[in-house]
Every structure is written in C-alpha cells, then in structure tokens.
JSON list of C-alpha atoms in Angstrom, two decimals:
[
{"chain": "A", "resi": 1, "resn": "UNK", "atom": "CA", "xyz": [-83.18, -43.86, -60.30]},
{"chain": "A", "resi": 2, "resn": "UNK", "atom": "CA", "xyz": [-82.65, -40.51, -62.04]},
{"chain": "A", "resi": 3, "resn": "UNK", "atom": "CA", "xyz": [-80.02, -42.18, -64.24]},
{"chain": "A", "resi": 4, "resn": "UNK", "atom": "CA", "xyz": [-82.61, -44.58, -65.60]},
{"chain": "A", "resi": 5, "resn": "UNK", "atom": "CA", "xyz": [-84.98, -41.70, -66.33]},
{"chain": "A", "resi": 6, "resn": "UNK", "atom": "CA", "xyz": [-82.25, -39.96, -68.32]},
{"chain": "A", "resi": 7, "resn": "UNK", "atom": "CA", "xyz": [-81.47, -43.18, -70.24]},
{"chain": "A", "resi": 8, "resn": "UNK", "atom": "CA", "xyz": [-85.14, -43.63, -71.12]},
{"chain": "A", "resi": 9, "resn": "UNK", "atom": "CA", "xyz": [-85.53, -40.00, -72.23]},
{"chain": "A", "resi": 10, "resn": "UNK", "atom": "CA", "xyz": [-82.34, -40.22, -74.30]},
{"chain": "A", "resi": 11, "resn": "UNK", "atom": "CA", "xyz": [-83.48, -43.46, -75.95]},
{"chain": "A", "resi": 12, "resn": "UNK", "atom": "CA", "xyz": [-86.89, -41.99, -76.79]},
{"chain": "A", "resi": 13, "resn": "UNK", "atom": "CA", "xyz": [-85.28, -38.84, -78.26]},
{"chain": "A", "resi": 14, "resn": "UNK", "atom": "CA", "xyz": [-82.83, -40.97, -80.25]},
{"chain": "A", "resi": 15, "resn": "UNK", "atom": "CA", "xyz": [-85.68, -43.03, -81.68]},
{"chain": "A", "resi": 16, "resn": "UNK", "atom": "CA", "xyz": [-87.60, -39.86, -82.57]},
{"chain": "A", "resi": 17, "resn": "UNK", "atom": "CA", "xyz": [-84.49, -38.43, -84.22]},
{"chain": "A", "resi": 18, "resn": "UNK", "atom": "CA", "xyz": [-83.98, -41.63, -86.21]},
{"chain": "A", "resi": 19, "resn": "UNK", "atom": "CA", "xyz": [-87.52, -41.51, -87.58]},
{"chain": "A", "resi": 20, "resn": "UNK", "atom": "CA", "xyz": [-87.21, -37.81, -88.38]},
{"chain": "A", "resi": 21, "resn": "UNK", "atom": "CA", "xyz": [-83.85, -38.01, -90.21]},
{"chain": "A", "resi": 22, "resn": "UNK", "atom": "CA", "xyz": [-81.97, -41.32, -90.40]},
{"chain": "A", "resi": 23, "resn": "UNK", "atom": "CA", "xyz": [-78.84, -39.84, -92.00]},
{"chain": "A", "resi": 24, "resn": "UNK", "atom": "CA", "xyz": [-78.34, -37.12, -89.41]},
{"chain": "A", "resi": 25, "resn": "UNK", "atom": "CA", "xyz": [-78.97, -39.56, -86.57]},
{"chain": "A", "resi": 26, "resn": "UNK", "atom": "CA", "xyz": [-76.42, -42.03, -87.95]},
{"chain": "A", "resi": 27, "resn": "UNK", "atom": "CA", "xyz": [-73.90, -39.20, -88.42]},
{"chain": "A", "resi": 28, "resn": "UNK", "atom": "CA", "xyz": [-74.51, -37.98, -84.87]},
{"chain": "A", "resi": 29, "resn": "UNK", "atom": "CA", "xyz": [-74.03, -41.48, -83.49]},
{"chain": "A", "resi": 30, "resn": "UNK", "atom": "CA", "xyz": [-70.78, -41.86, -85.44]},
{"chain": "A", "resi": 31, "resn": "UNK", "atom": "CA", "xyz": [-69.50, -38.54, -84.07]},
{"chain": "A", "resi": 32, "resn": "UNK", "atom": "CA", "xyz": [-70.51, -39.53, -80.56]},
{"chain": "A", "resi": 33, "resn": "UNK", "atom": "CA", "xyz": [-68.68, -42.85, -80.94]},
{"chain": "A", "resi": 34, "resn": "UNK", "atom": "CA", "xyz": [-65.54, -41.05, -82.20]},
{"chain": "A", "resi": 35, "resn": "UNK", "atom": "CA", "xyz": [-65.68, -38.65, -79.23]},
{"chain": "A", "resi": 36, "resn": "UNK", "atom": "CA", "xyz": [-66.12, -41.61, -76.90]},
{"chain": "A", "resi": 37, "resn": "UNK", "atom": "CA", "xyz": [-63.11, -43.36, -78.48]},
{"chain": "A", "resi": 38, "resn": "UNK", "atom": "CA", "xyz": [-61.01, -40.21, -78.01]},
{"chain": "A", "resi": 39, "resn": "UNK", "atom": "CA", "xyz": [-61.79, -39.75, -74.31]},
{"chain": "A", "resi": 40, "resn": "UNK", "atom": "CA", "xyz": [-61.77, -43.44, -73.39]},
{"chain": "A", "resi": 41, "resn": "UNK", "atom": "CA", "xyz": [-57.96, -43.86, -73.04]},
{"chain": "A", "resi": 42, "resn": "UNK", "atom": "CA", "xyz": [-57.66, -40.84, -70.73]},
{"chain": "A", "resi": 43, "resn": "UNK", "atom": "CA", "xyz": [-60.71, -41.84, -68.76]},
{"chain": "A", "resi": 44, "resn": "UNK", "atom": "CA", "xyz": [-59.56, -45.44, -68.32]},
{"chain": "A", "resi": 45, "resn": "UNK", "atom": "CA", "xyz": [-56.01, -44.47, -67.39]},
{"chain": "A", "resi": 46, "resn": "UNK", "atom": "CA", "xyz": [-57.18, -42.07, -64.69]},
{"chain": "A", "resi": 47, "resn": "UNK", "atom": "CA", "xyz": [-59.75, -44.56, -63.39]},
{"chain": "A", "resi": 48, "resn": "UNK", "atom": "CA", "xyz": [-57.07, -47.25, -63.20]},
{"chain": "A", "resi": 49, "resn": "UNK", "atom": "CA", "xyz": [-54.69, -44.83, -61.46]},
{"chain": "A", "resi": 50, "resn": "UNK", "atom": "CA", "xyz": [-57.31, -43.75, -58.94]},
{"chain": "A", "resi": 51, "resn": "UNK", "atom": "CA", "xyz": [-58.30, -47.40, -58.45]},
{"chain": "A", "resi": 52, "resn": "UNK", "atom": "CA", "xyz": [-54.70, -48.32, -57.68]},
{"chain": "A", "resi": 53, "resn": "UNK", "atom": "CA", "xyz": [-54.38, -45.38, -55.29]},
{"chain": "A", "resi": 54, "resn": "UNK", "atom": "CA", "xyz": [-57.64, -46.30, -53.55]},
{"chain": "A", "resi": 55, "resn": "UNK", "atom": "CA", "xyz": [-56.50, -49.93, -53.35]},
{"chain": "A", "resi": 56, "resn": "UNK", "atom": "CA", "xyz": [-53.20, -48.89, -51.77]},
{"chain": "A", "resi": 57, "resn": "UNK", "atom": "CA", "xyz": [-54.78, -46.27, -49.53]},
{"chain": "A", "resi": 58, "resn": "UNK", "atom": "CA", "xyz": [-57.70, -47.55, -47.53]},
{"chain": "A", "resi": 59, "resn": "UNK", "atom": "CA", "xyz": [-60.63, -45.19, -46.81]},
{"chain": "A", "resi": 60, "resn": "UNK", "atom": "CA", "xyz": [-59.11, -44.37, -43.43]},
{"chain": "A", "resi": 61, "resn": "UNK", "atom": "CA", "xyz": [-55.90, -43.11, -45.10]},
{"chain": "A", "resi": 62, "resn": "UNK", "atom": "CA", "xyz": [-57.83, -41.16, -47.76]},
{"chain": "A", "resi": 63, "resn": "UNK", "atom": "CA", "xyz": [-59.98, -39.54, -45.08]},
{"chain": "A", "resi": 64, "resn": "UNK", "atom": "CA", "xyz": [-56.86, -38.74, -43.02]},
{"chain": "A", "resi": 65, "resn": "UNK", "atom": "CA", "xyz": [-55.11, -37.09, -45.98]},
{"chain": "A", "resi": 66, "resn": "UNK", "atom": "CA", "xyz": [-58.01, -35.28, -47.69]},
{"chain": "A", "resi": 67, "resn": "UNK", "atom": "CA", "xyz": [-61.00, -36.19, -45.52]},
{"chain": "A", "resi": 68, "resn": "UNK", "atom": "CA", "xyz": [-63.26, -33.93, -43.49]},
{"chain": "A", "resi": 69, "resn": "UNK", "atom": "CA", "xyz": [-60.99, -34.17, -40.47]},
{"chain": "A", "resi": 70, "resn": "UNK", "atom": "CA", "xyz": [-57.92, -33.11, -42.46]},
{"chain": "A", "resi": 71, "resn": "UNK", "atom": "CA", "xyz": [-59.29, -29.56, -42.36]},
{"chain": "A", "resi": 72, "resn": "UNK", "atom": "CA", "xyz": [-57.55, -26.75, -44.17]},
{"chain": "A", "resi": 73, "resn": "UNK", "atom": "CA", "xyz": [-54.35, -28.82, -44.50]},
{"chain": "A", "resi": 74, "resn": "UNK", "atom": "CA", "xyz": [-56.30, -31.28, -46.65]},
{"chain": "A", "resi": 75, "resn": "UNK", "atom": "CA", "xyz": [-57.85, -28.41, -48.60]},
{"chain": "A", "resi": 76, "resn": "UNK", "atom": "CA", "xyz": [-54.42, -26.91, -49.30]},
{"chain": "A", "resi": 77, "resn": "UNK", "atom": "CA", "xyz": [-53.03, -30.31, -50.26]},
{"chain": "A", "resi": 78, "resn": "UNK", "atom": "CA", "xyz": [-55.97, -31.00, -52.59]},
{"chain": "A", "resi": 79, "resn": "UNK", "atom": "CA", "xyz": [-55.66, -27.51, -54.11]},
{"chain": "A", "resi": 80, "resn": "UNK", "atom": "CA", "xyz": [-51.94, -27.96, -54.78]},
{"chain": "A", "resi": 81, "resn": "UNK", "atom": "CA", "xyz": [-52.55, -31.38, -56.35]},
{"chain": "A", "resi": 82, "resn": "UNK", "atom": "CA", "xyz": [-55.32, -29.91, -58.49]},
{"chain": "A", "resi": 83, "resn": "UNK", "atom": "CA", "xyz": [-53.14, -26.98, -59.55]},
{"chain": "A", "resi": 84, "resn": "UNK", "atom": "CA", "xyz": [-50.26, -29.13, -60.80]},
{"chain": "A", "resi": 85, "resn": "UNK", "atom": "CA", "xyz": [-52.38, -31.90, -62.32]},
{"chain": "A", "resi": 86, "resn": "UNK", "atom": "CA", "xyz": [-53.76, -31.71, -65.83]},
{"chain": "A", "resi": 87, "resn": "UNK", "atom": "CA", "xyz": [-56.97, -33.74, -66.01]},
{"chain": "A", "resi": 88, "resn": "UNK", "atom": "CA", "xyz": [-59.92, -32.89, -68.27]},
{"chain": "A", "resi": 89, "resn": "UNK", "atom": "CA", "xyz": [-63.28, -32.24, -66.63]},
{"chain": "A", "resi": 90, "resn": "UNK", "atom": "CA", "xyz": [-64.94, -35.36, -67.95]},
{"chain": "A", "resi": 91, "resn": "UNK", "atom": "CA", "xyz": [-62.30, -37.38, -66.09]},
{"chain": "A", "resi": 92, "resn": "UNK", "atom": "CA", "xyz": [-62.02, -35.12, -63.04]},
{"chain": "A", "resi": 93, "resn": "UNK", "atom": "CA", "xyz": [-65.64, -35.36, -61.94]},
{"chain": "A", "resi": 94, "resn": "UNK", "atom": "CA", "xyz": [-65.85, -39.20, -61.92]},
{"chain": "A", "resi": 95, "resn": "UNK", "atom": "CA", "xyz": [-62.49, -39.21, -60.14]},
{"chain": "A", "resi": 96, "resn": "UNK", "atom": "CA", "xyz": [-63.85, -36.82, -57.53]},
{"chain": "A", "resi": 97, "resn": "UNK", "atom": "CA", "xyz": [-66.86, -39.08, -57.05]},
{"chain": "A", "resi": 98, "resn": "UNK", "atom": "CA", "xyz": [-64.57, -42.06, -56.48]},
{"chain": "A", "resi": 99, "resn": "UNK", "atom": "CA", "xyz": [-62.49, -40.09, -53.99]},
{"chain": "A", "resi": 100, "resn": "UNK", "atom": "CA", "xyz": [-65.64, -39.00, -52.14]},
{"chain": "A", "resi": 101, "resn": "UNK", "atom": "CA", "xyz": [-66.75, -42.62, -51.93]},
{"chain": "A", "resi": 102, "resn": "UNK", "atom": "CA", "xyz": [-63.24, -43.46, -50.73]},
{"chain": "A", "resi": 103, "resn": "UNK", "atom": "CA", "xyz": [-63.52, -41.11, -47.76]},
{"chain": "A", "resi": 104, "resn": "UNK", "atom": "CA", "xyz": [-62.45, -37.71, -49.08]},
{"chain": "A", "resi": 105, "resn": "UNK", "atom": "CA", "xyz": [-64.15, -34.59, -47.72]},
{"chain": "A", "resi": 106, "resn": "UNK", "atom": "CA", "xyz": [-66.44, -32.28, -49.70]},
{"chain": "A", "resi": 107, "resn": "UNK", "atom": "CA", "xyz": [-64.39, -29.18, -48.96]},
{"chain": "A", "resi": 108, "resn": "UNK", "atom": "CA", "xyz": [-61.19, -30.90, -50.09]},
{"chain": "A", "resi": 109, "resn": "UNK", "atom": "CA", "xyz": [-62.80, -32.22, -53.28]},
{"chain": "A", "resi": 110, "resn": "UNK", "atom": "CA", "xyz": [-64.24, -28.78, -54.03]},
{"chain": "A", "resi": 111, "resn": "UNK", "atom": "CA", "xyz": [-60.74, -27.29, -53.79]},
{"chain": "A", "resi": 112, "resn": "UNK", "atom": "CA", "xyz": [-59.32, -30.11, -55.92]},
{"chain": "A", "resi": 113, "resn": "UNK", "atom": "CA", "xyz": [-61.92, -29.69, -58.66]},
{"chain": "A", "resi": 114, "resn": "UNK", "atom": "CA", "xyz": [-61.82, -25.92, -58.75]},
{"chain": "A", "resi": 115, "resn": "UNK", "atom": "CA", "xyz": [-58.03, -25.82, -59.03]},
{"chain": "A", "resi": 116, "resn": "UNK", "atom": "CA", "xyz": [-58.12, -28.62, -61.59]},
{"chain": "A", "resi": 117, "resn": "UNK", "atom": "CA", "xyz": [-60.45, -26.57, -63.74]},
{"chain": "A", "resi": 118, "resn": "UNK", "atom": "CA", "xyz": [-59.04, -23.07, -63.16]},
{"chain": "A", "resi": 119, "resn": "UNK", "atom": "CA", "xyz": [-55.34, -23.26, -62.29]},
{"chain": "A", "resi": 120, "resn": "UNK", "atom": "CA", "xyz": [-52.83, -24.40, -64.87]},
{"chain": "A", "resi": 121, "resn": "UNK", "atom": "CA", "xyz": [-49.28, -24.84, -63.66]},
{"chain": "A", "resi": 122, "resn": "UNK", "atom": "CA", "xyz": [-48.58, -27.33, -66.43]},
{"chain": "A", "resi": 123, "resn": "UNK", "atom": "CA", "xyz": [-50.19, -25.15, -69.08]},
{"chain": "A", "resi": 124, "resn": "UNK", "atom": "CA", "xyz": [-48.61, -21.92, -67.80]},
{"chain": "A", "resi": 125, "resn": "UNK", "atom": "CA", "xyz": [-45.90, -21.76, -70.51]},
{"chain": "A", "resi": 126, "resn": "UNK", "atom": "CA", "xyz": [-48.54, -21.80, -73.24]},
{"chain": "A", "resi": 127, "resn": "UNK", "atom": "CA", "xyz": [-50.65, -19.27, -71.37]},
{"chain": "A", "resi": 128, "resn": "UNK", "atom": "CA", "xyz": [-47.61, -17.01, -70.92]},
{"chain": "A", "resi": 129, "resn": "UNK", "atom": "CA", "xyz": [-46.96, -17.17, -74.65]},
{"chain": "A", "resi": 130, "resn": "UNK", "atom": "CA", "xyz": [-50.43, -15.80, -75.45]},
{"chain": "A", "resi": 131, "resn": "UNK", "atom": "CA", "xyz": [-51.29, -13.60, -72.46]},
{"chain": "A", "resi": 132, "resn": "UNK", "atom": "CA", "xyz": [-47.95, -12.66, -70.98]},
{"chain": "A", "resi": 133, "resn": "UNK", "atom": "CA", "xyz": [-46.27, -13.62, -67.72]},
{"chain": "A", "resi": 134, "resn": "UNK", "atom": "CA", "xyz": [-47.98, -11.07, -65.47]},
{"chain": "A", "resi": 135, "resn": "UNK", "atom": "CA", "xyz": [-51.52, -11.92, -66.61]},
{"chain": "A", "resi": 136, "resn": "UNK", "atom": "CA", "xyz": [-50.81, -15.65, -66.32]},
{"chain": "A", "resi": 137, "resn": "UNK", "atom": "CA", "xyz": [-49.38, -15.41, -62.82]},
{"chain": "A", "resi": 138, "resn": "UNK", "atom": "CA", "xyz": [-52.14, -13.09, -61.55]},
{"chain": "A", "resi": 139, "resn": "UNK", "atom": "CA", "xyz": [-54.91, -15.17, -63.15]},
{"chain": "A", "resi": 140, "resn": "UNK", "atom": "CA", "xyz": [-53.58, -18.45, -61.75]},
{"chain": "A", "resi": 141, "resn": "UNK", "atom": "CA", "xyz": [-52.96, -16.95, -58.31]},
{"chain": "A", "resi": 142, "resn": "UNK", "atom": "CA", "xyz": [-56.46, -15.47, -58.14]},
{"chain": "A", "resi": 143, "resn": "UNK", "atom": "CA", "xyz": [-57.95, -18.76, -59.35]},
{"chain": "A", "resi": 144, "resn": "UNK", "atom": "CA", "xyz": [-55.94, -20.66, -56.74]},
{"chain": "A", "resi": 145, "resn": "UNK", "atom": "CA", "xyz": [-57.17, -18.36, -53.97]},
{"chain": "A", "resi": 146, "resn": "UNK", "atom": "CA", "xyz": [-60.73, -18.52, -55.33]},
{"chain": "A", "resi": 147, "resn": "UNK", "atom": "CA", "xyz": [-60.65, -22.31, -54.93]},
{"chain": "A", "resi": 148, "resn": "UNK", "atom": "CA", "xyz": [-60.44, -21.83, -51.15]},
{"chain": "A", "resi": 149, "resn": "UNK", "atom": "CA", "xyz": [-63.52, -19.63, -51.27]},
{"chain": "A", "resi": 150, "resn": "UNK", "atom": "CA", "xyz": [-65.27, -22.36, -53.28]},
{"chain": "A", "resi": 151, "resn": "UNK", "atom": "CA", "xyz": [-64.23, -24.94, -50.70]},
{"chain": "A", "resi": 152, "resn": "UNK", "atom": "CA", "xyz": [-65.52, -22.77, -47.83]},
{"chain": "A", "resi": 153, "resn": "UNK", "atom": "CA", "xyz": [-68.84, -22.12, -49.58]},
{"chain": "A", "resi": 154, "resn": "UNK", "atom": "CA", "xyz": [-69.29, -25.82, -50.36]},
{"chain": "A", "resi": 155, "resn": "UNK", "atom": "CA", "xyz": [-68.55, -26.60, -46.73]},
{"chain": "A", "resi": 156, "resn": "UNK", "atom": "CA", "xyz": [-71.16, -24.07, -45.54]},
{"chain": "A", "resi": 157, "resn": "UNK", "atom": "CA", "xyz": [-73.84, -25.06, -48.08]},
{"chain": "A", "resi": 158, "resn": "UNK", "atom": "CA", "xyz": [-73.44, -28.83, -48.27]},
{"chain": "A", "resi": 159, "resn": "UNK", "atom": "CA", "xyz": [-71.22, -29.80, -45.36]}
]
C-alpha cells in the first residue's frame, strides 16, 4: 500500500516539475534512465543468481544455513559471505529481502548486509594503496566485529 502512495506522490511531483521546467524535467528523466541502464545488468545478474540459489536450496535449507535456528553459526557464515562479496547496496537490499522471504533469519541478514556495506576483502588492495595496510586491516576488522553488534541489536529490537 505504501508503495502505491510513493508512486502517486512521485508522479504528481514529476508532473509539477514538467509544468515548471520542461527542459530540466526531460534532462532529469534522461539521467535517471541512464542510471537505471547502468545498474540494471548488476541488479539482474544478482537477482538471477539469488533466484537460482533459492531454486536449488528450498526454504528449509536456507533457514538451516542462515535461518533463525542457525544461531551464531549462521551469523558468522553470513558475515564471512558479506565480507568477501562485493555487491552494491542497491542490489544487496533486494537480495536480502529475497533471502528473508526464502527463510533466512533477521540476525543473519543484518550481519550479511552490514559486512557487505562495511567490510571490503575484495577492495582491500585499493584501500591499502590509499590508507596503508594497518589502517585497512584495523578498519575492516572493527567493521567485521561491529556487524555482530548490529546483528545482536537487530535481534533484540526486531527479533
């Protein structure tokens, strides 16, 4: 329901923008389309990958591996996967929603998302180049540990 409200508000604001300045509105729509074209391949590839994984793993398997009953083992597993995976946020959040619908636990998804966003094993060489090895290791280690705090807080607040 709230999605439809946002669509209606967006449409009304777009119409108002068009009547106020047609050129700027057309330029904004072109930029939005370009941005959409740029993220679409990544988004589709991850959605297809997650779809294949969810097709191969039934909800029972997903919930056993990273579900509520997997406990801290599932949290650690999700955090490690998030730390070594490089997925942009606009792809990570829909993926997390699909995993939640597939039987994953909130605590495990919180750890996955926080490590996805904050820990960069794949990007560490670039980070080392700019910030040095010590800063990179300490930052990533603290971010990795912080993801467990995030998971625990999410479990207490929402779970």
